[in-house]
Coordinates of C-alpha atoms in Angstrom, one line a residue:
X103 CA 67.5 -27.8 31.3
X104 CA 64.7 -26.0 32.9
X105 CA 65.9 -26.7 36.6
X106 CA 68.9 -24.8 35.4
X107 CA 68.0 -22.5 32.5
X108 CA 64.5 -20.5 32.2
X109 CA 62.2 -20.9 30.3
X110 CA 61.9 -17.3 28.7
X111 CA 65.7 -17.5 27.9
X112 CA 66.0 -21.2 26.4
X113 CA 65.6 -21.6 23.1
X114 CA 64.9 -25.7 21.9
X115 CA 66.5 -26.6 18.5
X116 CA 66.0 -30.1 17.5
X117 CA 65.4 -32.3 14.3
X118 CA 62.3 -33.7 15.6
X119 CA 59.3 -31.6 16.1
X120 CA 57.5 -34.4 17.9
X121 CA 60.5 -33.9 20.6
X122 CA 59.4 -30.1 21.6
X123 CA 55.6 -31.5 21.5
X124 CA 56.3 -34.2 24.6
X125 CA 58.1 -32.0 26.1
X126 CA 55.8 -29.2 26.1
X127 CA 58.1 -26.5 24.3
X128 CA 56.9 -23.6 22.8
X129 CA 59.3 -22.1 21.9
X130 CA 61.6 -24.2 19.9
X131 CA 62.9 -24.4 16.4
X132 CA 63.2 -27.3 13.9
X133 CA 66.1 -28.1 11.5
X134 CA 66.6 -30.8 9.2
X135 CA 68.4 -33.5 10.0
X136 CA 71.6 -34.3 8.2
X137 CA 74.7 -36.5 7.9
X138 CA 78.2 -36.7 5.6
X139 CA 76.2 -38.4 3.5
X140 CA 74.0 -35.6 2.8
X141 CA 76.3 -32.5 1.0
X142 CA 73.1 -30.9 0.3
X143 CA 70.8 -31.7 3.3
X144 CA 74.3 -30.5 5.2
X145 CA 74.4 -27.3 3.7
X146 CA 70.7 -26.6 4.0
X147 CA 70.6 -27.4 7.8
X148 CA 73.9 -25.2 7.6
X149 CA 71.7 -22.3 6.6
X150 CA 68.8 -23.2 9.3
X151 CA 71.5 -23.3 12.0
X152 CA 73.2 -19.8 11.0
X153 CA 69.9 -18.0 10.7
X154 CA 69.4 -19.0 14.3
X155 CA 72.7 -18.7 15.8
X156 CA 72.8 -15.3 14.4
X157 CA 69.6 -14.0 14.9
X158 CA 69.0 -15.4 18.5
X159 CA 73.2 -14.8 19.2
X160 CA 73.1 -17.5 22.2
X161 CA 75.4 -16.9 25.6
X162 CA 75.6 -20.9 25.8
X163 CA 75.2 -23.5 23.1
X164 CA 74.5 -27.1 24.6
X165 CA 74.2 -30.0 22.2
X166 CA 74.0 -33.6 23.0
X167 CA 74.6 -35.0 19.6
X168 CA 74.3 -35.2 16.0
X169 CA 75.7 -33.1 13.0
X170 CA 72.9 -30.1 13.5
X171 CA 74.5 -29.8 17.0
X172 CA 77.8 -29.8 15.6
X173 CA 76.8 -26.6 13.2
X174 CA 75.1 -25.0 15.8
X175 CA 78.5 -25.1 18.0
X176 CA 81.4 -24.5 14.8
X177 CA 78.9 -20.9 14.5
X178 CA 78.9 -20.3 18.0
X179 CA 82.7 -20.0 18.0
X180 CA 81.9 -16.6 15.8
X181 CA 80.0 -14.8 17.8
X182 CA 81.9 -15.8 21.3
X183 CA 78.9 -18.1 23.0
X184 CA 80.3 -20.6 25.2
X185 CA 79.8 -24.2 23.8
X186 CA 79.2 -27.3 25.3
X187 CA 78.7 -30.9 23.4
X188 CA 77.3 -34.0 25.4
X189 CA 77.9 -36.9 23.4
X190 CA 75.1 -39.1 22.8
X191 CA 74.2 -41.7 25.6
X192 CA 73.6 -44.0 22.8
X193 CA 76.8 -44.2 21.8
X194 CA 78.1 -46.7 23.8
X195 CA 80.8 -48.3 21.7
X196 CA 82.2 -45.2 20.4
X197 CA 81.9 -41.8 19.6
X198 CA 80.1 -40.5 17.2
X199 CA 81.6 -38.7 14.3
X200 CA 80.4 -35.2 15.0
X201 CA 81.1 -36.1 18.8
X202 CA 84.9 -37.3 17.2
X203 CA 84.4 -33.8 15.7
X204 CA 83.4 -31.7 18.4
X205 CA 86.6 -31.3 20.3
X206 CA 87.8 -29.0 18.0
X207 CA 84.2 -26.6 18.5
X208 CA 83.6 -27.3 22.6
X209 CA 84.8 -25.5 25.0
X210 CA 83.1 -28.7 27.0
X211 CA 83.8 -31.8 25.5
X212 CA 82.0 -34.6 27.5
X213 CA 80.9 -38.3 27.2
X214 CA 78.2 -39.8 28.8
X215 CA 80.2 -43.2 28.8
X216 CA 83.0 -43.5 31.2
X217 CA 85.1 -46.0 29.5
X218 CA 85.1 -43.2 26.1
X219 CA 86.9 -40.8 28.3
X220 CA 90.3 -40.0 27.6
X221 CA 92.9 -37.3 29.4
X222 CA 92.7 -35.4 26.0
X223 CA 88.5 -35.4 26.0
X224 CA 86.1 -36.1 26.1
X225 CA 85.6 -36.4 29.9
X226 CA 83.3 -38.4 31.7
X227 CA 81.8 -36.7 34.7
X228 CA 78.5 -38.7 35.3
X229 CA 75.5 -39.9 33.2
X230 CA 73.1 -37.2 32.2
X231 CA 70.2 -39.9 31.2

């Protein structure tokens, strides 16, 4: 992201503060982590990912998995940024749910799997990883 991105103007949002630590990010944010399984850890990461979306109000939104992603996308759609999912390059067999999901948030709906790729989406167009 930073060949293509700078730094001043990325903001990092992940589930894993040890993530923004190897990579050296400063500025970055940390949400919980949640799943269907989780109503209530969904609905509190819900709140994490609107205060950001609408605070920071993002141009481009670029997630590359997982159900925080997913929020951060569905509450891009409302205030017009341009939103791009990745799904995970360890999901190999299949998509993953929120990557299942994402069609219907993406304006970008890719696969880092060539043999997931379907006319409809997601589209392969090369491995990121």
């Amino acid at each position: 992201m930073s060949e293509i991105c700078p730094p001043e103007k990325t903001l990092f949002v992940t589930t894993d503060p040890e993530l923004l630590r190897a990579a050296g990010k400063e500025n970055g944010i940390v949400v919980g982590d949640c799943n269907r399984n989780e109503p209530l850890e969904t609905a509190k990461t819900f709140l994490q990912c609107a205060k950001i979306v609408f605070l920071h109000r993002p141009k481009v939104i670029i997630s590359t998995g997982a159900a925080p992603g997913l929020l951060c996308l569905a509450l891009g759609k409302f205030i017009g940024a341009k939103r791009i999912w990745i799904d995970s390059f360890a999901n190999v067999e299949q998509l993953s749910l929120s990557g299942q999901m994402a069609k219907y948030v993406a304006d970008i709906w890719l696969t880092q799997w060539e043999h997931l790729s379907r006319p409809e989406g997601p589209r392969y167009i090369g491995e990121l990883l």
